[in-house]
Each structure stands twice: as C-alpha cells, then as structure tokens.
Coordinates of C-alpha atoms and ligand atoms in Angstrom, one line a residue:
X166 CA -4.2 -3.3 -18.7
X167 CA -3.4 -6.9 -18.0
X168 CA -5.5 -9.5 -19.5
X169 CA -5.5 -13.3 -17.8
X170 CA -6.6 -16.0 -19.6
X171 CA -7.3 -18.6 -16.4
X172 CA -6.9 -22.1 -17.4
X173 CA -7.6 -24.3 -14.6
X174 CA -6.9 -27.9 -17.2
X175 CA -3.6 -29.6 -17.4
X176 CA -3.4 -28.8 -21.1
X177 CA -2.5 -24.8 -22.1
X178 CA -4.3 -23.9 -25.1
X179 CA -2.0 -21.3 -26.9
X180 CA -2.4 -19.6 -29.7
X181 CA -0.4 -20.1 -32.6
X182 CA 2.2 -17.6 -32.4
X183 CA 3.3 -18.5 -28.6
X184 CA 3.4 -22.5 -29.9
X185 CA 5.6 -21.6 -32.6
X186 CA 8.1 -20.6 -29.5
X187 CA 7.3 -22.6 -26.6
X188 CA 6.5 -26.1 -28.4
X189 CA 9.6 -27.9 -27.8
X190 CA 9.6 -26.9 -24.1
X191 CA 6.3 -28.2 -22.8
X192 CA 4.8 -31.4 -22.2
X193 CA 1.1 -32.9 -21.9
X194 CA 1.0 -32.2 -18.3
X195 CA 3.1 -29.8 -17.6
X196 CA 2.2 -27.1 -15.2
X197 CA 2.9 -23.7 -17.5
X198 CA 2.2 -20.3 -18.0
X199 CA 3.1 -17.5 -20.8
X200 CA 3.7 -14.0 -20.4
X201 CA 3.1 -11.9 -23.6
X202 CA 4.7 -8.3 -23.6
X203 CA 2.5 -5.9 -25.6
X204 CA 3.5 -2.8 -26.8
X205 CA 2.2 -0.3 -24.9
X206 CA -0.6 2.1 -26.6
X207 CA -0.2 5.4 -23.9
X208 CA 2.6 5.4 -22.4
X209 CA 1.7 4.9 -19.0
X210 CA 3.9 5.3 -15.4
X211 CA 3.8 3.2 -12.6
X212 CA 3.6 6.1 -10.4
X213 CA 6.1 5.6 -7.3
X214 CA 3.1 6.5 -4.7
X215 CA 1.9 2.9 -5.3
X216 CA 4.9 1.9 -3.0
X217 CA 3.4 4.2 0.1
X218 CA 2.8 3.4 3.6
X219 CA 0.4 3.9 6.2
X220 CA 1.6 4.9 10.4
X221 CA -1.3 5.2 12.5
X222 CA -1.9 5.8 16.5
X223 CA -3.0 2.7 17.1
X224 CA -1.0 0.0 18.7
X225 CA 2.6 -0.1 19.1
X226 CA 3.0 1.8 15.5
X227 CA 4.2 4.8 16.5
X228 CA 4.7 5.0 20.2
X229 CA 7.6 2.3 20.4
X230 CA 7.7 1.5 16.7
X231 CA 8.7 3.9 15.4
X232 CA 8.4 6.8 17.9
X233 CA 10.5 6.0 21.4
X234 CA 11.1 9.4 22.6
X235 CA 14.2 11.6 22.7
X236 CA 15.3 10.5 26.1
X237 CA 15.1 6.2 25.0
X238 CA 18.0 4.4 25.7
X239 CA 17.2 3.1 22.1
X240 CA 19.3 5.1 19.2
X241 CA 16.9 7.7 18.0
X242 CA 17.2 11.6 16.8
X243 CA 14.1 13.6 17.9
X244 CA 12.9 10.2 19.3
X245 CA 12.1 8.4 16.0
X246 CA 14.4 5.6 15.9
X247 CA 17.4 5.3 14.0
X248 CA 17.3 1.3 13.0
X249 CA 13.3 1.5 11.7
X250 CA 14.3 4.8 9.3
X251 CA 17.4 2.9 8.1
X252 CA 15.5 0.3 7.4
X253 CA 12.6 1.7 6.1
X254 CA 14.9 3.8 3.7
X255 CA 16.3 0.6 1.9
X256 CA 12.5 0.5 0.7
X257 CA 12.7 4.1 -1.1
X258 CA 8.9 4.8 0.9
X259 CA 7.7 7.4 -1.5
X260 CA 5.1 8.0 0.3
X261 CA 3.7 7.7 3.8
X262 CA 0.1 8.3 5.9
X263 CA -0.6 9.8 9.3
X264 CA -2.2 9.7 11.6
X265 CA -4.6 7.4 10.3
X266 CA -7.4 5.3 10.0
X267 CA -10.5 5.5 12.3
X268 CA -7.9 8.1 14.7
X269 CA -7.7 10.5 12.1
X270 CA -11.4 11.5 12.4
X271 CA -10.6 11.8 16.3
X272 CA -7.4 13.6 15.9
X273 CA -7.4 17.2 16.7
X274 CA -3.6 18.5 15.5
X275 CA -3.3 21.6 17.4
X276 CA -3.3 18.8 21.1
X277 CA 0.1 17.6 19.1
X278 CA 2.0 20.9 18.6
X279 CA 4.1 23.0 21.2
X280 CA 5.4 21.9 24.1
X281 CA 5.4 18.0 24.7
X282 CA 5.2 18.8 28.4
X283 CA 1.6 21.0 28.2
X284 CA 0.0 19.0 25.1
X285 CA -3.2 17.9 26.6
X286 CA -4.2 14.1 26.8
X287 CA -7.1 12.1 24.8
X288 CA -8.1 8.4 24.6
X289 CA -8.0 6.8 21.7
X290 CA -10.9 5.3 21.4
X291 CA -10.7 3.1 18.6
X292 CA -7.6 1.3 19.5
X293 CA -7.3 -0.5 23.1
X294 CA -8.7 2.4 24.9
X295 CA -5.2 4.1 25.9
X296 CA -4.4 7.3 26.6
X297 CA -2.7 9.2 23.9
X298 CA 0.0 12.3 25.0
X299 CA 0.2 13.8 21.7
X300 CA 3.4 13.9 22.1
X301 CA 4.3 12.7 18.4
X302 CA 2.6 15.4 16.5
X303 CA 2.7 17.2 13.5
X304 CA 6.2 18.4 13.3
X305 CA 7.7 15.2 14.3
X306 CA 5.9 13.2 11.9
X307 CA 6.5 15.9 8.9
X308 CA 10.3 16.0 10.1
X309 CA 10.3 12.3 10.0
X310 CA 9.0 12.4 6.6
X311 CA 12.0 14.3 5.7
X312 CA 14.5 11.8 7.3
X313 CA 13.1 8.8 5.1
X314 CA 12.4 10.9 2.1
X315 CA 9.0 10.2 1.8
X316 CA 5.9 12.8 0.7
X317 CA 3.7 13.5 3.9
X318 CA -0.1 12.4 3.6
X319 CA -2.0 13.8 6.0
X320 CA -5.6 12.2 6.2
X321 CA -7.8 15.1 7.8
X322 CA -10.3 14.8 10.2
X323 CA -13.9 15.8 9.0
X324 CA -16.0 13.2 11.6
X325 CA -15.2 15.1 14.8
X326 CA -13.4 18.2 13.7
X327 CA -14.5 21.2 11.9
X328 CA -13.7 22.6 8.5
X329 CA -12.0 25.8 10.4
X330 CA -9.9 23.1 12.2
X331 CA -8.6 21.4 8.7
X332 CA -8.7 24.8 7.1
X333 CA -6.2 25.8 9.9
X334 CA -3.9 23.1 9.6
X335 CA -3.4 23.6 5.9
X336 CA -2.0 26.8 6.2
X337 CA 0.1 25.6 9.4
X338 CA 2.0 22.9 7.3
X339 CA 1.8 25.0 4.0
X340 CA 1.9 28.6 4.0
X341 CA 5.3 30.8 3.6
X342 CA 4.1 34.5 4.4
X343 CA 2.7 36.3 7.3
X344 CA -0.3 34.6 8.9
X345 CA -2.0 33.4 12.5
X346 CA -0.7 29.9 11.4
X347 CA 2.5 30.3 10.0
X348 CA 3.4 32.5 12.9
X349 CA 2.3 29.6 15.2
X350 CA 4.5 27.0 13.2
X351 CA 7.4 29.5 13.7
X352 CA 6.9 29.9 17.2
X353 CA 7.2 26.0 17.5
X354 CA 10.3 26.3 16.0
X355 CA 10.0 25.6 12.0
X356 CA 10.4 28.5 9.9
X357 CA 9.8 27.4 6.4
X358 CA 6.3 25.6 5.5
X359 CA 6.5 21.3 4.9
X360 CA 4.9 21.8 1.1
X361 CA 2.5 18.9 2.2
X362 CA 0.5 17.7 -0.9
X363 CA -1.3 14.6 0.0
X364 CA -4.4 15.3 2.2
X365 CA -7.4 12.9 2.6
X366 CA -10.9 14.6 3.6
X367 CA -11.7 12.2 6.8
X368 CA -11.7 8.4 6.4
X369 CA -14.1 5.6 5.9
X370 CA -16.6 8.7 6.0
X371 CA -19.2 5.8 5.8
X372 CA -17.7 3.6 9.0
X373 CA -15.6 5.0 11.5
X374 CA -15.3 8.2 10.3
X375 CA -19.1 9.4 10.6
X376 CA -21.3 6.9 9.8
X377 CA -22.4 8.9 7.1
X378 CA -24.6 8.3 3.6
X379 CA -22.2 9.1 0.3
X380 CA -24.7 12.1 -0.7
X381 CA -24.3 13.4 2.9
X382 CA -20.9 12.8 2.8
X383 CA -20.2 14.4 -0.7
X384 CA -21.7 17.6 0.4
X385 CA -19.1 17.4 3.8
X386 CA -16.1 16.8 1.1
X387 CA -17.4 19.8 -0.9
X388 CA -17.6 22.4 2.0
X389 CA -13.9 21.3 3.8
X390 CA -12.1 20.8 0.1
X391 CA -13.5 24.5 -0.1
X392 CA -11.6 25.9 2.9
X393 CA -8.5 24.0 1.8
X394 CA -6.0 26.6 0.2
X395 CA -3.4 26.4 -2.3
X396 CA -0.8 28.5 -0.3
X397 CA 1.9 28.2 -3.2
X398 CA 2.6 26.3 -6.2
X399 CA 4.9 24.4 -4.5
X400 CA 2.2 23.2 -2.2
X401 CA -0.7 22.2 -4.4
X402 CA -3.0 20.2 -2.8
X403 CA -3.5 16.7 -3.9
X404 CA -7.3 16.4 -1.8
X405 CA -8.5 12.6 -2.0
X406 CA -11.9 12.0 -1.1
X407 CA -12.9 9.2 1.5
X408 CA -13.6 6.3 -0.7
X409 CA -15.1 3.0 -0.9
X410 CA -15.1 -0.4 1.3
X411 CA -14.0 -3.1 -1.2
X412 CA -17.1 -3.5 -3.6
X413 CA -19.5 -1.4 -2.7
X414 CA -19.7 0.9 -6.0
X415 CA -22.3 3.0 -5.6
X416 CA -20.0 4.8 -3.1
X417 CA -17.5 5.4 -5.3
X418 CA -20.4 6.8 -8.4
X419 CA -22.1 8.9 -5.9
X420 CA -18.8 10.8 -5.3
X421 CA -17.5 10.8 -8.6
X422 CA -20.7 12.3 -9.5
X423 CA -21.9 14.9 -6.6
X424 CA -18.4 16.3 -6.4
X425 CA -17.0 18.9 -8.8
X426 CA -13.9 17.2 -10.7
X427 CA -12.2 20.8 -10.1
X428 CA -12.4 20.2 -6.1
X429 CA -10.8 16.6 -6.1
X430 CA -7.6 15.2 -7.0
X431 CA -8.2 11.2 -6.3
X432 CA -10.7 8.9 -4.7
X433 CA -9.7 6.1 -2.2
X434 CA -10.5 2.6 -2.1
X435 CA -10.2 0.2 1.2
X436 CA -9.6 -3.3 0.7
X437 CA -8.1 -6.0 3.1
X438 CA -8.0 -9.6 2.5
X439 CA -9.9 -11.1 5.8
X440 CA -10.7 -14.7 5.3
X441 CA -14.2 -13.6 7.6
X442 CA -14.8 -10.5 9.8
X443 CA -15.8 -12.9 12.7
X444 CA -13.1 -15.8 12.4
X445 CA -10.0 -14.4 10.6
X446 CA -8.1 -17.0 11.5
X447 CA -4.3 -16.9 13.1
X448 CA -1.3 -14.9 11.1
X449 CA 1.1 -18.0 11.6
X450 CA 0.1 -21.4 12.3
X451 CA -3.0 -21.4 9.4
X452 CA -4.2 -24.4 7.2
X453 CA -3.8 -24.2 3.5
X454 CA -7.6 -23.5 3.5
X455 CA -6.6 -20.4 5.4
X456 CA -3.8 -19.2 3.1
X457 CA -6.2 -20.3 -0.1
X458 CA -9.5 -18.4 1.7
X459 CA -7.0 -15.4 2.0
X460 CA -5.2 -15.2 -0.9
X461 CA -8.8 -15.4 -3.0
X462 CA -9.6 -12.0 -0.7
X463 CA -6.6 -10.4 -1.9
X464 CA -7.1 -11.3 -5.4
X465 CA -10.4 -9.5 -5.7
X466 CA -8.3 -6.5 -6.1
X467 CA -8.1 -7.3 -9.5
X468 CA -12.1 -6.7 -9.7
X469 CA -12.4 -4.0 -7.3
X470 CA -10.0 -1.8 -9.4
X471 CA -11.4 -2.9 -12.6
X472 CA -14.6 -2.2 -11.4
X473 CA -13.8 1.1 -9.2
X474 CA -11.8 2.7 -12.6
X475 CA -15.0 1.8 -15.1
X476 CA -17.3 3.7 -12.9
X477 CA -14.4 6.7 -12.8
X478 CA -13.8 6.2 -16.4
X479 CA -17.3 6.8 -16.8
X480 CA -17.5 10.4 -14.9
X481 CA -13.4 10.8 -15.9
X482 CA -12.8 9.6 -19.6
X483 CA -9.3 11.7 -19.3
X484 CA -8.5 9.6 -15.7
X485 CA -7.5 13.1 -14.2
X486 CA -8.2 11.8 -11.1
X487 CA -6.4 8.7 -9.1
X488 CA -7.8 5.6 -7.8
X489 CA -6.1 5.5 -4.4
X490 CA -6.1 2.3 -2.7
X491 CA -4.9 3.7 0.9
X492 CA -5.6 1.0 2.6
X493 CA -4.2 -2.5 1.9
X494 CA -3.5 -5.7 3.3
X495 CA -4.0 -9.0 5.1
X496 CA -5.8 -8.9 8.3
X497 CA -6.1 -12.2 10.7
X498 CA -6.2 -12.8 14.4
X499 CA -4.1 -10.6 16.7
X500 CA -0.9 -12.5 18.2
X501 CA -2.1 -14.3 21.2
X502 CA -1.7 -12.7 24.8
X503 CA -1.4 -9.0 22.9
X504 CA -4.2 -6.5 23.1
X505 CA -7.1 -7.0 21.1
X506 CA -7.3 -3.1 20.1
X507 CA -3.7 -2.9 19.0
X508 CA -4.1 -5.0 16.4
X509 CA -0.5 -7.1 16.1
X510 CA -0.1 -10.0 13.8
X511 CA 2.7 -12.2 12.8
X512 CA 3.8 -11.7 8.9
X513 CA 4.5 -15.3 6.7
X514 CA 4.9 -16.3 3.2
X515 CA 1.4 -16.2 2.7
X516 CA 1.7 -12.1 3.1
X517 CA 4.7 -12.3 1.2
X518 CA 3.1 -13.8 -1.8
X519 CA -0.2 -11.5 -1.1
X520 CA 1.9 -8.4 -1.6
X521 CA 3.7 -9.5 -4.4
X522 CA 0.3 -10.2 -6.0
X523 CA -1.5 -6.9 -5.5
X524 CA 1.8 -4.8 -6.2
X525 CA 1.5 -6.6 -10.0
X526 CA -2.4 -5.8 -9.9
X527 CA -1.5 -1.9 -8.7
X528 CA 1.3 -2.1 -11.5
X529 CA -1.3 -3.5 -14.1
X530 CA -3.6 -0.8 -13.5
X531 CA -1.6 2.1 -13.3
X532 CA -3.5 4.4 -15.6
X533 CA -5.8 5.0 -12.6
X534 CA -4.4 3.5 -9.8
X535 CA -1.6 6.1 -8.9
X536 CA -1.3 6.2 -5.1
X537 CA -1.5 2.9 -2.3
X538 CA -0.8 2.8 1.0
X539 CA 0.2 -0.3 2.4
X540 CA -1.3 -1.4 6.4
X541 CA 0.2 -0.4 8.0
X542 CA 4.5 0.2 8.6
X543 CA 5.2 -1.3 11.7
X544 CA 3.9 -3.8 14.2
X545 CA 0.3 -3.2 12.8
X546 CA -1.5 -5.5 10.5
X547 CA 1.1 -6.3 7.3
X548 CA 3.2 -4.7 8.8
X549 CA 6.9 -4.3 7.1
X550 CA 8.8 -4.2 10.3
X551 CA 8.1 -5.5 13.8
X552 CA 9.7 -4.5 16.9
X553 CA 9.8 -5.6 20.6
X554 CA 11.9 -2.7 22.3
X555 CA 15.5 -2.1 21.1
X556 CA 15.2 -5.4 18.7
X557 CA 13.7 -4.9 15.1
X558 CA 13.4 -7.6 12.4
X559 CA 11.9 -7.1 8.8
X560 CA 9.1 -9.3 7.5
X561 CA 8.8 -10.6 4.6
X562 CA 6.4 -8.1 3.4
X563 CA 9.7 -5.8 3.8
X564 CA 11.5 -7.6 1.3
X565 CA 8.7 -8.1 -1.2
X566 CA 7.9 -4.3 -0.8
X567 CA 12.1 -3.7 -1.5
X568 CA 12.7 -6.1 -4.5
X569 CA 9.7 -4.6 -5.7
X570 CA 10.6 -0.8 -5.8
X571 CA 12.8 -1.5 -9.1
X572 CA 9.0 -0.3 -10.9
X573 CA 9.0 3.1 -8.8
X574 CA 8.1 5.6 -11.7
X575 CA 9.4 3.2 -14.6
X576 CA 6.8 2.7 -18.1
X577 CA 4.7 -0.1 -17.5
X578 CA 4.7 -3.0 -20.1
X579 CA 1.2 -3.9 -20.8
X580 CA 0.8 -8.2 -20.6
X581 CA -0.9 -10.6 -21.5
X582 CA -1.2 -13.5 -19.1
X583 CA -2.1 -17.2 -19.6
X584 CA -1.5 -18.9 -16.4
X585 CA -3.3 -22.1 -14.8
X586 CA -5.0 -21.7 -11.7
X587 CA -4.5 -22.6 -8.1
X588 CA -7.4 -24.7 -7.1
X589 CA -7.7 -25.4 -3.2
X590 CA -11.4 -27.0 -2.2
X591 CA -13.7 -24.2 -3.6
X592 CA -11.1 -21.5 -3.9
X593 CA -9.3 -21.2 -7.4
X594 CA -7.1 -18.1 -8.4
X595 CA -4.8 -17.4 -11.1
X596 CA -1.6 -19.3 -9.8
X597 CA 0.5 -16.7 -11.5
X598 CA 0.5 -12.9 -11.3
X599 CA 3.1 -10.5 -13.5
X600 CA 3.9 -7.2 -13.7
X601 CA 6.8 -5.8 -16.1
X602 CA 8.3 -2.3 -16.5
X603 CA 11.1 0.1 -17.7
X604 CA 13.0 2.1 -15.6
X605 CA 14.7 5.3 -16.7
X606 CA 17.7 3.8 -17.6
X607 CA 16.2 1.2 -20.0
X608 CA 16.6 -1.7 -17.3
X609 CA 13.3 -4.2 -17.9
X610 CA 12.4 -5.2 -14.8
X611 CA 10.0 -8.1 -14.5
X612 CA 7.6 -9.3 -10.9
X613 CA 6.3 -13.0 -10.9
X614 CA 4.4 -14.5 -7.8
X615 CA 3.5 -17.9 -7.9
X616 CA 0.7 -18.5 -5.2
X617 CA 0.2 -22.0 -6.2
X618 CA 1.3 -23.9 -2.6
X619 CA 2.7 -27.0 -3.7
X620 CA 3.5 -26.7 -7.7
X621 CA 6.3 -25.4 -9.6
X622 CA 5.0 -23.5 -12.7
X623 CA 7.3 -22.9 -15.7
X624 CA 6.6 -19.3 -16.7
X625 CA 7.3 -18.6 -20.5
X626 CA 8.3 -15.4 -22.0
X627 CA 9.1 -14.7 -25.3
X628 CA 10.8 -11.6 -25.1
X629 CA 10.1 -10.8 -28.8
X630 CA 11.7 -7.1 -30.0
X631 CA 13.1 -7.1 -26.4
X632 CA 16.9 -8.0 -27.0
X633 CA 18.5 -9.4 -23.8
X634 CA 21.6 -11.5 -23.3
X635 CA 20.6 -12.6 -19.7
X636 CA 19.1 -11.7 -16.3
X637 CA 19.8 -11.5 -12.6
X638 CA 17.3 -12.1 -9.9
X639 CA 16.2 -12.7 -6.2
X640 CA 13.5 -15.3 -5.1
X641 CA 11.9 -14.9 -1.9
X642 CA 10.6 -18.3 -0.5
X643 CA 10.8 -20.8 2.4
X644 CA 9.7 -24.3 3.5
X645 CA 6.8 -23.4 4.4
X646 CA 3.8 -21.4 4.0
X647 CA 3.6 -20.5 7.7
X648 CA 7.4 -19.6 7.6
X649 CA 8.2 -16.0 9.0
X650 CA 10.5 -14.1 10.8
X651 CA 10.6 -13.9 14.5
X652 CA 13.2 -12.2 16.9
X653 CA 14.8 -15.3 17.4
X654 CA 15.5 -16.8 13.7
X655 CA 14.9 -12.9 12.3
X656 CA 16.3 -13.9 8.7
X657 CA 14.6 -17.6 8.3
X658 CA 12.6 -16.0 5.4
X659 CA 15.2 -13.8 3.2
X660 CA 15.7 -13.1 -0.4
X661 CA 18.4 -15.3 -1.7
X662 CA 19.8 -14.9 -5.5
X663 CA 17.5 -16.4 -8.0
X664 CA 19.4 -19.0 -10.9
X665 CA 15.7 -20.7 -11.7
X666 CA 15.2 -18.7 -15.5
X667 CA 16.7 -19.6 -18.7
X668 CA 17.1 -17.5 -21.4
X669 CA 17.8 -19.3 -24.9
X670 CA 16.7 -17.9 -28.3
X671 CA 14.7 -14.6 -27.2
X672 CA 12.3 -17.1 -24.7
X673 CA 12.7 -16.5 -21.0
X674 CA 11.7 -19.5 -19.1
X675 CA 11.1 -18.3 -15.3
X676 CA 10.3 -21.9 -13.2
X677 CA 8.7 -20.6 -9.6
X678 CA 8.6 -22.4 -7.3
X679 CA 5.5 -23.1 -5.1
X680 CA 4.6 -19.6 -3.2
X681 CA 7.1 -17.7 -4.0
X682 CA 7.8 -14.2 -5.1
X683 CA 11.0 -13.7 -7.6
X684 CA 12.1 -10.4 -9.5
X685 CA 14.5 -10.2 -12.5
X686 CA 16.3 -7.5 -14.3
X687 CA 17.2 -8.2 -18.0
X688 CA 20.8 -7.3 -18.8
Ligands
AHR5 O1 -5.9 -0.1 9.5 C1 -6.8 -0.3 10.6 C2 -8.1 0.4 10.4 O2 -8.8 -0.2 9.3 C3 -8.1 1.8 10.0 O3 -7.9 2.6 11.1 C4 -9.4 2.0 9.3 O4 -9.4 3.1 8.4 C5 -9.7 0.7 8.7 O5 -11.0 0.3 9.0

C-alpha cells in the first residue's frame, strides 16, 4: 500500500504536480520529504488488533508486573494491579496474548485452574529457571482481559501438550451447555463461557516450540485445529498457525500451502530488531551505530510483510486470512545486575521511534496484516510499562503505542512517500515513515516518525480534495537518543503539544525534528 521513493541526495526530484505546490517552499539543500494521499481503491481498515499486546511467564511480566497477588500491600482486585490496568487502559489494548512465547508450549492450563493453594508447581525452563505456582491461570488472565477490555489470545501449546489437552481447554473457555469442561469452569466459580476467539496452535513450532520441519509441523496444525470446536457463534475461533522467523519464506509457503484455508484463520510472523544475536548491545547507553544497526532491523518489516503477503497472496488472492505479526520489537542486552533469563531492558527514544515506524508499516499493509502483538507489556523486552514493586512508570513505547491508537479500526489512506534517507556508516533507511487514516467520525489522523538522529526534515503534504482549516498535535522527543524514563525522572521523555506544522493553501508542512514521533488530527 505505501510506496517510498528513497532519495538519499540533497536534491528531491518531484514530479511535476507536487512542484507546482511545494516550489516556493524548498531550497537547494533542504532536507524534505512529501507525502501524497491517494485515493484509496478497496476500502481497507486498519484493523484495531494491530494495537495488541503480548504477557508472558517469563520475567517479572506477570508475577509482580502485572500480577502481585490478592493479599499485596500494592492496590490490586483479584491480585492484578490497579495502577498497570489504568494505565494500560489509556492505550485502548484491543487485544492481548498469554501465556506466551517459548512457555506456551510448556504450559499445561489445567496446573493453573482451581484452588491456588493445591495447583501443582513447574519450572519454567525457558526463562531463569524459576519455579512457577500457577497461581495466575486461566481465569485470572481471561478476567483481566475483561477489566482492560481487551480480546483474550490464547497461544496453545502443541510442543509438549496433546491435542486432547487443547481440545479440552477450548471447550473450558468457550462452551455454554452441559459438558465435563464447562461443568469444571463452573465449579471454579465462572458460570458463563469467556467467548475466547484468538488461539495460536503452539509457537515458533520451528524453535522453541518443537524443533520441528514446516511439513511436519503442518500436519501437527492440521490434527489440533481439527479438535478445536466452534462451541457457538459467539465463540468462533480465530486459529493462527505458528508462523515464520523474520525472512525465512519457505515457512510461511509450506503452511499456506499444506494446510486447508477452511482450518485456518491467520498465519504469524516473528520479527525483532536485534542489532546481532551474540552482541545486542545495551538498551540505554548505545552509540548511534547502535540506534542506526537497530533501527535498519526494524525497518526490514517493510520487506518481511511485503514479502510474507506476496507468498499468501499467491495461495489467498481474496486475503481471507491475516498476516499476524505476534511478536514485535527491539531486543538488546538485559539491564545489568538482573537475571539473564528474565529478559529486562531499559526503553529510550530509539524504541520510541522504532515503534512509531513499524505501527506506519502495520498501518500501510493492512489488507493483510490485521493482528500484531507488541513484546511484550510489561518489564519484558519493549516493554510499555516497567515496574519495581509498588512504583510504575510508562516508557516511551507507552506513549507512542497511545498517540498512536487514534488509527484503531479507522479507513486507511493509501500514500505515496518521497523521503530522503538516514545514512549512518553502512546503514541507510528511509528517514521518514507515514501512516494516515479516517476514523469513524471523519477525523484524518496523520503518524510521522522521523528516525533521522541529528536532521530536521520538512514533511510536505498537499492535502489536495482534503479540506482542513488546521490541526492539532503531540510530538514525542527528547535530548537525546538514549533519553528514557527511569523511576527517578519517570516523565523526562513525555508527549508535549506539537506547534511544528503549517498549514497554508491546502499544503501541510510538518517540520520533525531529529528522532521524533509526532501525530496530528486535521480539524
Ligand atoms: O518474547 C520472548 C521470546 O521470543 C518468546 O517467548 C519467543 O516466542 C520468542 O523467541
């Protein structure tokens, strides 16, 4: 949907229409970019799911995170906390996924039901080696889905369970009538089923979930998406198959192909922008080579998706199914002096801008891409929120994920982008990334990141048929790259109000500033 024309030279070449608008605003050497709105073809939805989150058991992501117990000192009802689920409600999470990641395909759901005093013990192996008590299970996480307003997606486990074992858990969440499950769900207390939709069949099937080939694990997905019952019509499954790492696409063509399009809803994608698997390099405290190395990872979303949707448009011409990207993110060092298995970074501009960036390439391609889940909520990876017991700051991930939601289920504006590249020793990216919608009301809302780390690029958009007599906005930037927010200074990086567009004669001139993340509503 979005086409850039990179242009790495001082000079913009524009065509002939955009000079007749932009000609008296530019000079020789200015550092520029234009924006054309198209009109859109199909209409096509950003589809709210985009905004989702992931919560796994690993770390400090549920157990103190969000999940502290009913008898914490710390505010909390049914021991989820009450400041994380205010805040995370200011984000309008559509969407949220549990209980992971690599512990999903060692989870076994029934150890997490019933009495919290009786539910039997595990390690969890994947993550620091600690001993898990079940004792957030299935009912508090579906609950807490209810308390932020979020759809439940529950990722299966098909490396260490059994298809009886998924089967089961299916009908627990889902069915209304008179059954071994249901009566089990009632006995621990919850008459009426969850409705869950969203169920992934295992995860990384060809990693941590089973090692597995894609034929082998095609068959797998074929004989649990089987046993996996539509209870109700108000419960139809939504079954998303275990999907690629990053580039490799013959994963993602073997599914598309060995499974029948009638069993499968959507196919998932995992990308995270790691500078290098051995030597990610620290969250905070990184060289601009860092920030350039990662941001170049993170861009590659543009391709993977591109790439990922040709091969589905190939075996799905109608794009039936979804491209679900349900893992996300940037990944560096953990914080020094914290446990290697729980996986806690710090959370700067650069993620900032890395968000913004891949929310516009999700929004671009949301003819397939319909569902991502970002990694994960809290004190894991990007996380939006961190906490350290009763304290709690928001990252700025949080507030690029919150001035972004204005595109939650509004009609994507196709664009055209012409934007001059960041170049940093051998990286170069686009410098700016877009992403423009309407939202039910008729609002135009309109995303800009600009990822260049020292130059201010004046953005240019002629708003054409688009009639607007001005716009309000919010920028979110700081001194520094390496700025973030710790629990000392926890508002040092905070959207402020935006003044840095003008709007004269139907051409919106948007000047970002260097790294920064702005959005704008036309009035
Ligand atoms: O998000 C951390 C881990 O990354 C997940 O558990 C796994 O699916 C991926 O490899």
């Amino acid at each position: 949907m979005l086409a850039i024309m990179k242009n790495s030279g001082k000079v913009l070449l524009l065509s002939a229409v955009l000079m007749a608008g932009l000609a008296e605003t530019k000079s020789a050497n200015a550092q520029e970019a234009t924006v054309q709105l198209q009109p859109s073809a199909t209409p096509v939805v950003i589809n709210k799911n985009i905004y989702g989150h992931f919560a796994e058991h690993l770390g400090t992501c549920i157990y103190g995170g969000l999940y502290v117990g009913e008898k914490s000192s710390i505010p909390n009802i049914d021991g989820v906390r009450n400041d994380v689920v205010e805040a995370l409600k200011k984000l309008k999470i559509p969407l949220l996924r549990w209980p992971g990641g690599c512990f999903a395909d060692t989870y076994h759901w029934k150890d997490g039901i019933g009495d919290k005093a009786k539910r039997p013990t595990m390690i969890n192996t994947w993550w620091g080696g600690v001993t898990e008590d079940n004792s957030f299970g299935t009912h508090d996480f579906l609950n807490m889905c209810e308390r932020l307003g979020a759809e439940p997606y529950l990722a299966g486990n098909v490396g260490s369970g059994t298809v009886q074992e998924l089967s089961e858990w299916v009908q627990y969440v889902n069915f209304d009538g008179s059954s071994p499950m249901a009566k089990l769900r009632k006995e621990n207390g919850r008459d009426t089923p969850w409705n869950v939709h969203y169920w992934g069949v295992g995860n990384e099937a060809w990693g941590c979930g089973g090692n597995m080939t894609a034929e082998y694990y095609a068959n797998e997905y074929r004989k649990y998406a089987t046993f996996m019952n539509n209870y109700s019509d108000k419960a139809k499954l939504f079954r998303i198959a275990s999907g690629a790492s990053s580039g490799d696409y013959k994963w993602t063509e073997t599914l598309l192909r060995d499974i029948p399009h009638g069993m499968l809803e959507g196919v998932a994608l995992h990308h995270y922008a790691v500078i290098d698997w051995n030597a990610k390099g620290p969250a905070s405290g990184f060289t601009e080579e860092q920030y350039a190395a990662t941001l170049k990872q993170a861009y590659l979303m543009e391709e993977l998706v591109t790439k990922h949707s040709a091969i589905m448009d190939k075996y799905d011409p109608k794009k039936k199914l979804a491209l679900v990207v349900d893992e996300w993110g940037g990944w560096y060092d953990v914080e020094a002096g914290t446990n290697p298995g729980f996986l806690f970074q710090q959370n700067s501009i650069r993620d900032a801008v890395l968000a913004g960036m891949t929310l516009n390439i999700f929004n671009n391609h949301a003819d397939r891409v319909r569902m991502a889940n970002l990694a994960q909520m809290v004190n894991v990876l990007q996380a939006v929120i961190l906490t350290d017991k009763a304290k709690m700051i928001l990252t700025p991930t949080y507030h690029v994920m919150e001035m972004y939601n204005v595109h939650q289920d509004a009609n994507l504006i196709p664009l055209k982008v012409l934007t001059p590249d960041y170049v940093f020793g051998k990286e170069s990216i686009p410098a700016i990334t877009v992403s423009a919608s309407t939202d039910k009301a008729g609002k135009t809302h309109i995303t800009l990141t600009n990822i260049d780390a020292h130059k201010t690029i004046a953005v240019n958009i002629p708003l054409g048929e688009r009639k607007a007599n001005g716009y309000t906005g919010r920028i979110l930037q700081s001194a520094k790259l390496q700025d973030y927010n710790s629990f000392e200074q926890p508002n040092k990086v905070a959207p402020a109000a935006f003044t840095g567009a003008t709007l004269k004669n139907g051409l919106l001139i948007v000047k970002m500033p260097a790294a920064s993340v702005v959005v704008l509503t036309l009035n």
